Short mmCIF file of C-alpha atoms in Angstrom, two decimals:
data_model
loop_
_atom_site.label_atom_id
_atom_site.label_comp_id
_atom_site.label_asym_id
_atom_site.label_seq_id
_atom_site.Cartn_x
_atom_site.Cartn_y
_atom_site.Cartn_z
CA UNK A 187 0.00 0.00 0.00
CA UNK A 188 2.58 2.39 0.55
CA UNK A 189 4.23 1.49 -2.30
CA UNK A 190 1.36 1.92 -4.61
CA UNK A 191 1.06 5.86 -2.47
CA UNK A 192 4.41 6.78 -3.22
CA UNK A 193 4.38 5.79 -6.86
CA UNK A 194 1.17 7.85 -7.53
CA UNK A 195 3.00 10.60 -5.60
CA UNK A 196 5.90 10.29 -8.03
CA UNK A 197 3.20 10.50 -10.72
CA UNK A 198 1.72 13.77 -9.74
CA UNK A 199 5.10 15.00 -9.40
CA UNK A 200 6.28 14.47 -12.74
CA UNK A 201 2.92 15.68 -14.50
CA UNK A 202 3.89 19.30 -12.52
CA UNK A 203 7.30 19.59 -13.43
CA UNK A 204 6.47 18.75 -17.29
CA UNK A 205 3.73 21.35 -17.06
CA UNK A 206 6.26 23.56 -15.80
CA UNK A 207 9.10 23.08 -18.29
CA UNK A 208 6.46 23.63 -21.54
CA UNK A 209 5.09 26.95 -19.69
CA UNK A 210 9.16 27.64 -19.02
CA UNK A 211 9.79 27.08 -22.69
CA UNK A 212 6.78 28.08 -24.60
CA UNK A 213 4.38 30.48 -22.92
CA UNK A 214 5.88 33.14 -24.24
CA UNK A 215 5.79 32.21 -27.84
CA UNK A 216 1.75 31.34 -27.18
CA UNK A 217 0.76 34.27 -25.65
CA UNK A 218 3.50 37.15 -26.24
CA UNK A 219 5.98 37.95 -28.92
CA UNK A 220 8.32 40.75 -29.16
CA UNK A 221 8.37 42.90 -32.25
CA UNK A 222 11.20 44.39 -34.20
CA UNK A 223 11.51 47.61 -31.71
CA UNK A 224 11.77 45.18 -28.47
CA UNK A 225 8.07 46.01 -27.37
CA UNK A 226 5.96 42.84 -25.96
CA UNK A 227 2.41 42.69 -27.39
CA UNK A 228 -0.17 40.23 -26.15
CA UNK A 229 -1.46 37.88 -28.77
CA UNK A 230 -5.51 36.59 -28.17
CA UNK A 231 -5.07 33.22 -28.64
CA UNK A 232 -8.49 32.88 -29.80
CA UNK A 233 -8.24 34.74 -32.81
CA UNK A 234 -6.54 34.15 -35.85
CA UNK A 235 -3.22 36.25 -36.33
CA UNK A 236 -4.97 38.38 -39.15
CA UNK A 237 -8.21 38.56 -37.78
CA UNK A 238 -7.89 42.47 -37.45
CA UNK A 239 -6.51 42.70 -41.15
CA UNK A 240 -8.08 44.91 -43.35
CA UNK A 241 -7.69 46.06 -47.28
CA UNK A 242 -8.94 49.42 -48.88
CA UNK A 243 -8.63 50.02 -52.72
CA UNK A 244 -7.45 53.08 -53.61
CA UNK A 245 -8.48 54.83 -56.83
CA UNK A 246 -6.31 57.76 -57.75
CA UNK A 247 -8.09 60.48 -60.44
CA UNK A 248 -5.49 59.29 -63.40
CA UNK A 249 -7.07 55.96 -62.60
CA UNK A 250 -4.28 54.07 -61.15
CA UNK A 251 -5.09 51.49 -58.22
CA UNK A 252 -3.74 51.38 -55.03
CA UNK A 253 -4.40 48.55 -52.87
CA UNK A 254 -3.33 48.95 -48.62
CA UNK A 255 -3.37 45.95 -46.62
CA UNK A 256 -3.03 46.40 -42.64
CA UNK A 257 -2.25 43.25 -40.45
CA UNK A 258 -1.53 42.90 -36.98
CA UNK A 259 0.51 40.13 -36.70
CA UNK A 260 1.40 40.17 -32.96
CA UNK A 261 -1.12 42.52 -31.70
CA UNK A 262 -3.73 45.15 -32.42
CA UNK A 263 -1.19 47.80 -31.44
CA UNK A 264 1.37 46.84 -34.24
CA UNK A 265 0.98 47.34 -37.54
CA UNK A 266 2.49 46.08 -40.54
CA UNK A 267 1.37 47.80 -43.54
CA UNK A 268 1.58 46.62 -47.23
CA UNK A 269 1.04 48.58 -50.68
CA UNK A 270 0.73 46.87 -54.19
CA UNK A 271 -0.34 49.15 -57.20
CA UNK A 272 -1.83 48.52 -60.64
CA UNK A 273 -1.65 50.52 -63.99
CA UNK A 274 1.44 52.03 -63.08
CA UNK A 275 4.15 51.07 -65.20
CA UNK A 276 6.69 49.81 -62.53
CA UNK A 277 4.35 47.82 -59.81
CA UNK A 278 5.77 46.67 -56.92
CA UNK A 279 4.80 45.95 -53.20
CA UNK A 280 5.88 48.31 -50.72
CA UNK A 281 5.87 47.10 -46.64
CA UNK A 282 5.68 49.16 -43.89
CA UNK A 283 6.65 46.97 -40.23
CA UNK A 284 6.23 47.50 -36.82
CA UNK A 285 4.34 51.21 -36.66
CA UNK A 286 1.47 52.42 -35.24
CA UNK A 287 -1.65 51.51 -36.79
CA UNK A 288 -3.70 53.47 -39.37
CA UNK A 289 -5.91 56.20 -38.58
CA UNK A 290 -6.73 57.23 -41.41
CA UNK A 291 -5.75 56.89 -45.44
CA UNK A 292 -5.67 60.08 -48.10
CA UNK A 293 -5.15 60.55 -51.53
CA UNK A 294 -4.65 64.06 -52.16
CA UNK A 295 -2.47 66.10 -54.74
CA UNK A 296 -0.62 68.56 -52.60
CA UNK A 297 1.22 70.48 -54.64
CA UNK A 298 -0.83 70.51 -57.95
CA UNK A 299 1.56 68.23 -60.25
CA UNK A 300 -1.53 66.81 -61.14
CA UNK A 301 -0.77 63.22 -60.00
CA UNK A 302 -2.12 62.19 -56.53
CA UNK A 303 -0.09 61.11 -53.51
CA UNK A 304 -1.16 58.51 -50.79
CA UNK A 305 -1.32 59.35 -46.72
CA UNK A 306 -1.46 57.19 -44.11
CA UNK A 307 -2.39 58.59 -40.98
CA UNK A 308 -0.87 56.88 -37.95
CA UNK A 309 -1.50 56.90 -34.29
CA UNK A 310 -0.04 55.32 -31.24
CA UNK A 311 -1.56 54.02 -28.21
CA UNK A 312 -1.68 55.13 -24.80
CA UNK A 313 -1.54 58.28 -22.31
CA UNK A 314 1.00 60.05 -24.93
CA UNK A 315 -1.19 58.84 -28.26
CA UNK A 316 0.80 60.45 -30.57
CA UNK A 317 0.41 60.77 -34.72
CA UNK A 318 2.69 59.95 -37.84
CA UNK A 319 2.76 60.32 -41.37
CA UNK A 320 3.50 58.26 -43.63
CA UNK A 321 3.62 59.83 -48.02
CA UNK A 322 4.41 57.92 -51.12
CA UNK A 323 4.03 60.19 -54.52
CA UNK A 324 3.03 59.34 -57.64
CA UNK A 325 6.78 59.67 -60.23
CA UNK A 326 4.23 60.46 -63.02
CA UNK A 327 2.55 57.60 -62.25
CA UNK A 328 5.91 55.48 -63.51
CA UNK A 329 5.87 53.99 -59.85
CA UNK A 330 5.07 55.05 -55.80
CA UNK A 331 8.45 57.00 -54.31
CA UNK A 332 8.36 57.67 -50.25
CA UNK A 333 8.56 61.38 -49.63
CA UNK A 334 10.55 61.96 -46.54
CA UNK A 335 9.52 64.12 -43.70
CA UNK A 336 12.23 67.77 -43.22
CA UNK A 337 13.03 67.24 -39.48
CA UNK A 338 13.35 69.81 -37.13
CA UNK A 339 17.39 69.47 -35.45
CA UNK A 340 16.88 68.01 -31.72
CA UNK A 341 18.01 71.18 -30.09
CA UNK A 342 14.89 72.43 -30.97
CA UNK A 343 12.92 70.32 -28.24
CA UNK A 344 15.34 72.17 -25.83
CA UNK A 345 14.32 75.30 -24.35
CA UNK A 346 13.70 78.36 -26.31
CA UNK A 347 13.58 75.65 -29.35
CA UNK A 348 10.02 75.26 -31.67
CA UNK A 349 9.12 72.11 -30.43
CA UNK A 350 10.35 72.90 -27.05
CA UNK A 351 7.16 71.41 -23.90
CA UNK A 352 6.44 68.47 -26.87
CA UNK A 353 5.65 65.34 -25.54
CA UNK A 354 3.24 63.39 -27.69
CA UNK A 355 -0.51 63.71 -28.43
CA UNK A 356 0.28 65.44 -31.70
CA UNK A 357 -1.52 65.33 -34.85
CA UNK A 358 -0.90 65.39 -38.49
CA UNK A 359 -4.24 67.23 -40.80
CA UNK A 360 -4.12 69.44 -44.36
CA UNK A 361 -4.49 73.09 -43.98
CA UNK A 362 -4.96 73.87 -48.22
CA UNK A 363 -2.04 72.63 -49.76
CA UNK A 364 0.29 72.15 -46.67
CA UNK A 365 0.68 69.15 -44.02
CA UNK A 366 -0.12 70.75 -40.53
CA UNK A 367 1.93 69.05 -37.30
CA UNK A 368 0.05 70.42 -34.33
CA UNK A 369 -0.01 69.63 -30.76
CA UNK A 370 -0.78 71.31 -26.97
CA UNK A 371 1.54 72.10 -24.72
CA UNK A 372 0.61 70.91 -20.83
CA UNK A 373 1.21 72.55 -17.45
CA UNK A 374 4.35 71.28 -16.27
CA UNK A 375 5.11 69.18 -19.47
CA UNK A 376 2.92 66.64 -17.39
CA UNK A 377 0.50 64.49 -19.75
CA UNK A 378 -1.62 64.17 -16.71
CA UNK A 379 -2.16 67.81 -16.11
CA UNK A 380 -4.51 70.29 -18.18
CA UNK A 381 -3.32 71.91 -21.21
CA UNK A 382 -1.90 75.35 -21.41
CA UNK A 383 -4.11 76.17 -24.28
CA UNK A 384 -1.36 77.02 -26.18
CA UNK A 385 -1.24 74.61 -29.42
CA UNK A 386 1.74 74.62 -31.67
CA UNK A 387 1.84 74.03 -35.33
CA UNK A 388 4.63 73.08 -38.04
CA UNK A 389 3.87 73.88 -41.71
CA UNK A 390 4.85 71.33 -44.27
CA UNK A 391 4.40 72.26 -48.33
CA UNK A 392 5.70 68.75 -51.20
CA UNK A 393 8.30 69.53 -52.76
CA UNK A 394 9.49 65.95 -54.05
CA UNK A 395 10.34 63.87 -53.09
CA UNK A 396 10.21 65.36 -49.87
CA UNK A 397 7.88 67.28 -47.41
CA UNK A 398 9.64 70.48 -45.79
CA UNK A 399 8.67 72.77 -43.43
CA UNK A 400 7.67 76.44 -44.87
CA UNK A 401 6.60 78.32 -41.35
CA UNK A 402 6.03 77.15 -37.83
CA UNK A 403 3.43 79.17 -35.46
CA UNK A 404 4.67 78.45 -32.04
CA UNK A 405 2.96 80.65 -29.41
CA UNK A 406 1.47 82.74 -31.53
CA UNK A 407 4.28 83.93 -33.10
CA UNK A 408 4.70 82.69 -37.22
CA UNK A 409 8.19 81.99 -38.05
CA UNK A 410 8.47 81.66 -42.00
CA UNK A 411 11.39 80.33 -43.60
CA UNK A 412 13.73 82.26 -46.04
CA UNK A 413 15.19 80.58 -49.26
CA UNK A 414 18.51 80.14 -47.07
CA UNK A 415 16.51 77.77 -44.75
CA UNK A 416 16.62 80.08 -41.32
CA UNK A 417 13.24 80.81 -39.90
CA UNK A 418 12.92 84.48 -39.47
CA UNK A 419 9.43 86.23 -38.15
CA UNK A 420 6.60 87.15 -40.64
CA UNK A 421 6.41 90.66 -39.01
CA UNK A 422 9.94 90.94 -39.85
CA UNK A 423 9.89 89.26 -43.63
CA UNK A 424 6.65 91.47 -44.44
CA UNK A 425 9.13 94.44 -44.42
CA UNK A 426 11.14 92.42 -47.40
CA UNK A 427 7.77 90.50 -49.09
CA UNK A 428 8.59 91.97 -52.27
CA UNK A 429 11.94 91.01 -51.65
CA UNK A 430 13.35 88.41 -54.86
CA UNK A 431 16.67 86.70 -54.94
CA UNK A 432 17.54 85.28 -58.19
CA UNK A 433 20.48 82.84 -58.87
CA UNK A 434 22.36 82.30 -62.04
CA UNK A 435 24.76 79.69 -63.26
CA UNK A 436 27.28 81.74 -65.66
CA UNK A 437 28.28 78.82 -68.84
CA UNK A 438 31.77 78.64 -66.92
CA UNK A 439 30.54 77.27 -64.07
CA UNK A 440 29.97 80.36 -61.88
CA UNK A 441 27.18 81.33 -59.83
CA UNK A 442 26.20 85.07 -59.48
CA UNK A 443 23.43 85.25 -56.63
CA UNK A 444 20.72 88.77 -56.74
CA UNK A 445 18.94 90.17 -54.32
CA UNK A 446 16.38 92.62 -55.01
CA UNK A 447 14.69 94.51 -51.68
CA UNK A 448 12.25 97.28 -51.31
CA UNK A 449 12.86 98.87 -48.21
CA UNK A 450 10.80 102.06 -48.86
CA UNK A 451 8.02 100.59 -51.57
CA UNK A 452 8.15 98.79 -54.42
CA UNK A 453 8.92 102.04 -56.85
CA UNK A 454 12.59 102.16 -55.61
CA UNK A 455 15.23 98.87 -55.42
CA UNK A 456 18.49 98.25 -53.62
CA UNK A 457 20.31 95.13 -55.10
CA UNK A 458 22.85 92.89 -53.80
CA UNK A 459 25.51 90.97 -55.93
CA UNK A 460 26.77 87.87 -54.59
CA UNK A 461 29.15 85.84 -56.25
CA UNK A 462 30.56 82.17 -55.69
CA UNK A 463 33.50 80.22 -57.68
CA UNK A 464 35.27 83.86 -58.35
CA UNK A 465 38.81 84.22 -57.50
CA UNK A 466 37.66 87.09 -55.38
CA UNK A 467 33.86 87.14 -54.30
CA UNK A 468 32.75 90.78 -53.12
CA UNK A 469 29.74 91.89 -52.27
CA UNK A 470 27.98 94.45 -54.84
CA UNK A 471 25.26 96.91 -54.20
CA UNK A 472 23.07 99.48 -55.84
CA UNK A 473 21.14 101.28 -53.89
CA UNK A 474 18.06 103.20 -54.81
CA UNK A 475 17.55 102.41 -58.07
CA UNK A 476 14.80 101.61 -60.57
CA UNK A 477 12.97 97.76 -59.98
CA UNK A 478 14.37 95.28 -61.95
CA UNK A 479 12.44 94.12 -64.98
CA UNK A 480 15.18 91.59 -66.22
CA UNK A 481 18.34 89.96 -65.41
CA UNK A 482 20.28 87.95 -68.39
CA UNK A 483 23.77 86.49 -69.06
CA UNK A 484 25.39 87.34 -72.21
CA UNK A 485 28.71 87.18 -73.56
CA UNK A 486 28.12 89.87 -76.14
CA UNK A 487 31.78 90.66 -76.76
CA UNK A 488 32.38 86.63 -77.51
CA UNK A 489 35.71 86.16 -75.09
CA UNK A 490 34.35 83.27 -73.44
CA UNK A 491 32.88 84.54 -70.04
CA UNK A 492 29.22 85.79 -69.60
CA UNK A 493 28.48 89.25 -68.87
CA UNK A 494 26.05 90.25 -66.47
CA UNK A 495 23.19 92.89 -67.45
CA UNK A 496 20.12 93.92 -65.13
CA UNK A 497 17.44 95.57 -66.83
CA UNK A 498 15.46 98.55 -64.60
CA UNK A 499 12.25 100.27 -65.50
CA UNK A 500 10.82 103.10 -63.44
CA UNK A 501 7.26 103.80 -62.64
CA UNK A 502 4.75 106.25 -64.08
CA UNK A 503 3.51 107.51 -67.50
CA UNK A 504 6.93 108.50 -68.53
CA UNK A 505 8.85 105.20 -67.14
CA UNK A 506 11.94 104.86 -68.96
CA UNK A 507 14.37 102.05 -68.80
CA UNK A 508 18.08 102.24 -67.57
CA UNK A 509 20.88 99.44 -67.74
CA UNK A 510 23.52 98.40 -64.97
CA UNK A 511 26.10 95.56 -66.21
CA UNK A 512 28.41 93.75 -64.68
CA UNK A 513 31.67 91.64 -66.53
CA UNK A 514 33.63 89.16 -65.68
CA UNK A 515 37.15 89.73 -65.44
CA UNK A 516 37.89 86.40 -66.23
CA UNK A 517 36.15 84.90 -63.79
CA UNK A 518 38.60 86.31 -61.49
CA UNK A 519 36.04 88.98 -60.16
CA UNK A 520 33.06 90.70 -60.99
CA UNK A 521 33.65 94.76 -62.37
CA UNK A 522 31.02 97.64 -63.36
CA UNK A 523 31.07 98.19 -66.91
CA UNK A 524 30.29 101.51 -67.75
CA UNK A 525 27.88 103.23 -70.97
CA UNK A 526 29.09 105.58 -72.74
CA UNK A 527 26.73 108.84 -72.43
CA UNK A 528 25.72 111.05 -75.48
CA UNK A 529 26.49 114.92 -74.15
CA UNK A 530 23.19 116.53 -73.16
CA UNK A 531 23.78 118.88 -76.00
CA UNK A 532 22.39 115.92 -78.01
CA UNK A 533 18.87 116.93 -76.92
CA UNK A 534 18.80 119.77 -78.00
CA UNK A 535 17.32 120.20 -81.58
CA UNK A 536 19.02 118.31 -84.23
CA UNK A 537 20.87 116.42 -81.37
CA UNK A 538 21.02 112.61 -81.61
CA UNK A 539 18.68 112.22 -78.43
CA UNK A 540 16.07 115.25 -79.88
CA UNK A 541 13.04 114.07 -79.24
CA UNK A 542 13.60 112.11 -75.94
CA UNK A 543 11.14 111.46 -73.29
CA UNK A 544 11.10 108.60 -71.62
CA UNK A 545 9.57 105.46 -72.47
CA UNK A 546 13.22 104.15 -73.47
CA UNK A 547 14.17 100.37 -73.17
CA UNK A 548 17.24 98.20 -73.56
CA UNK A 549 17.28 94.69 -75.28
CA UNK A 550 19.70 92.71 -77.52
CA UNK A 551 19.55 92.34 -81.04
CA UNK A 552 22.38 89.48 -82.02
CA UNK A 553 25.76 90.82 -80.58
CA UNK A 554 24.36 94.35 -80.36
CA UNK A 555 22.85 95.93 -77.65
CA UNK A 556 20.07 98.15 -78.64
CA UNK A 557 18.57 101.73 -76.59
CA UNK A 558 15.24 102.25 -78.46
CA UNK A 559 12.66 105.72 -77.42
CA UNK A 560 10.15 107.05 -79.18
CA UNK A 561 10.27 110.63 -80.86
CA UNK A 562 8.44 113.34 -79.72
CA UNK A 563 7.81 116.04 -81.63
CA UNK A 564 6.81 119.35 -80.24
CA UNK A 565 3.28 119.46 -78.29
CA UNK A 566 3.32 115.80 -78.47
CA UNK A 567 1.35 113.97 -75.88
CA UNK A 568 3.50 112.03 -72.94
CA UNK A 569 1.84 108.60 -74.32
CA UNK A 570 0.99 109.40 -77.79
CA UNK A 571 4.41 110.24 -79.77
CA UNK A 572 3.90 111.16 -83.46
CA UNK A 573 7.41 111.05 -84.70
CA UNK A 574 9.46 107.69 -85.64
CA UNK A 575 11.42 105.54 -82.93
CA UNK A 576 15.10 106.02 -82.62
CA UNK A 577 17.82 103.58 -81.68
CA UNK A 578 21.43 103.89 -80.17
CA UNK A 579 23.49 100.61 -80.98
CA UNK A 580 26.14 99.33 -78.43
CA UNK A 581 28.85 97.68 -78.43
CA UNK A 582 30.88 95.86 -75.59
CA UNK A 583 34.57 96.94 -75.64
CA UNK A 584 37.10 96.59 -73.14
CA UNK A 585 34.85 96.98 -70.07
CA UNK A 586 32.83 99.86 -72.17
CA UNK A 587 29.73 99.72 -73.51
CA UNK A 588 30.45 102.16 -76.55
CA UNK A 589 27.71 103.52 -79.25
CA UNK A 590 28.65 102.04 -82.18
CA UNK A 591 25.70 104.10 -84.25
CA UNK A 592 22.31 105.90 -84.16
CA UNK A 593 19.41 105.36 -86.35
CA UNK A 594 16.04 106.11 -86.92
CA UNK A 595 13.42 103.97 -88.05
#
């Protein structure tokens, strides 16, 4: 009898311990798996591992097909994500693993190209829910590229930074044709404390294949950013909104940057010169002048290196054109080339500029550059001239512009 005890003793014993070697072993393959970033998700055994899948078909308005599958392989808060396409003429699957599921899914052509691209709207779980963006672009609907997001630098979630008091429950919505980031900032950066009121918002325009930031509003203040990529206030920029920087790419490889600003309305111009690749790169400004109404690269005097010549027009009935040019010395520097001036004797009557009012303008005919004004006669109205038009032809000499003839036609 004892015997018989101790052997269904042994018995029990043995059941136990191989109960708990499989849970050692394989519990947590059963019930939990760890994804790609290290997180544990809890896997409902009762329901198959795609259960929560689900497809949307995609139509864009050049009638191309995208298809989005979502699964969550180990867990409702994991998603893996996976694009096919049809029409276009390179198809192939994109996958997306281990982010937050989809909140929502966009097609929307953001910056008028006239091909759509796709959003996926993501969201996190939790206290800190947070959103993310996901953007593939049409390449003229050859095949789906990913647009990347700009980033802000990290110093900026420091103090006195943009996304300084950030700490999740952002979102991502279209404002027009931009990508808003907003979120709130909270009393003592605390998620469990009440908002400041005070929301934050980044300002994201597509330029492919990437989405950067254009202006951020961060306590009420709008920072927009300059063509140099430094944010700068829109009180500030407003003073310079008719400001236009030009840059041009000279056929020896040499850039010549302009700046054109209206500090005191858009009727009078002060220009900056900027050059790059020069043997010696000065600054070059004109203050006060008339507004530009073209800049062009010419090498009228055929010696290899393009001139520079900025075309000015001033404002009014009797708006007349003027000329400023600039020549390369080689391309070691940049130097003022001057016109040669008729005496102002020449208006007088019989004079080569009788008849002169305004209304002149500078272009290029061939390798000649032509002045061109209308002749007045006397008594003539300021917009109705009844005499012929006259013409003074240049020609580019040894850092001269020199009048080679006059004419009338």
């Amino acid at each position: 009898m004892k015997k018989k005890t101790i052997l269904i003793v042994a018995v029990l014993i043995g059941i136990l311990l191989s109960a708990g070697i499989y849970k050692f072993y394989f519990a947590d393959n059963d019930s939990n798996e760890k994804n790609k970033k290290g997180k544990t998700a809890v896997i409902d055994e009762t329901k198959s591992p795609n259960e929560n899948a689900g497809s949307k078909e995609l139509r864009t308005k050049t009638g191309k097909t995208i298809m989005v599958t979502e699964t969550h392989p180990i867990g409702v808060m994991i998603s893996t994500i996976t694009i096919t396409t049809k029409g276009f003429k390179e198809n192939k699957s994109i996958e997306l693993e281990d982010i937050d599921p989809i909140e929502k899914i966009q097609l929307k052509d953001l910056d008028n190209n006239g091909f759509e691209e796709i959003y996926f709207f993501t969201r996190s779980g939790g206290s800190g829910a947070g959103g993310d963006l996901y953007v593939y672009a049409s390449d003229k609907d050859e095949r789906l590229v990913k647009c990347e997001k700009e980033e802000l630098d990290k110093d900026q979630y420091c103090k006195g930074g943009f996304l300084e008091g950030f700490i999740g429950n952002n979102t991502y919505s279209f404002d027009e044709n931009m990508v808003v980031m907003e979120f709130p900032l909270f009393e003592d950066n605390d998620l469990k404390s009440s908002t400041t009121g005070v929301i934050k918002k980044i300002y994201y325009t597509l330029n492919q294949p990437k989405l950067e930031i254009i202006k951020i509003n961060a306590n009420g203040a709008v920072y927009i950013k300059d063509e140099r990529g430094n944010f700068a206030l829109e009180e500030e920029q407003k003073a310079d909104e008719n400001d236009n920087t030009k840059e041009f790419k000279t056929k020896t490889k040499k850039t010549i940057v302009v700046t054109e600003s209206h500090p005191f309305g858009p009727m009078v111009s002060n220009i900056n010169i900027t050059t790059k690749g020069f043997k010696e790169n000065k600054l070059i400004t004109l203050e006060d002048i008339d507004p530009i109404e073209k800049i062009q690269l010419k090498d009228l005097d055929n010696n290899g290196f393009d001139e520079m010549y900025l075309f000015t027009r001033s404002v009014g009935s009797e708006g007349g054109g003027d000329l400023y040019v600039y020549v390369s010395d080689k391309d070691d520097k940049l130097v003022k080339c001057e016109k040669e001036k008729l005496d102002e004797m020449e208006r007088s009557k019989a004079g080569s500029l009788e008849g002169f009012m305004g209304n002149n303008r500078y272009f290029f005919d061939k390798n000649m550059l032509v002045m061109e004004f209308p002749f007045y006669k006397e008594n003539d109205a300021v917009l109705t001239p009844t005499g012929r038009t006259k013409r003074i032809i240049y020609t580019l000499n040894q850092l001269k512009l020199k009048i080679k003839n006059i004419s009338i036609k």
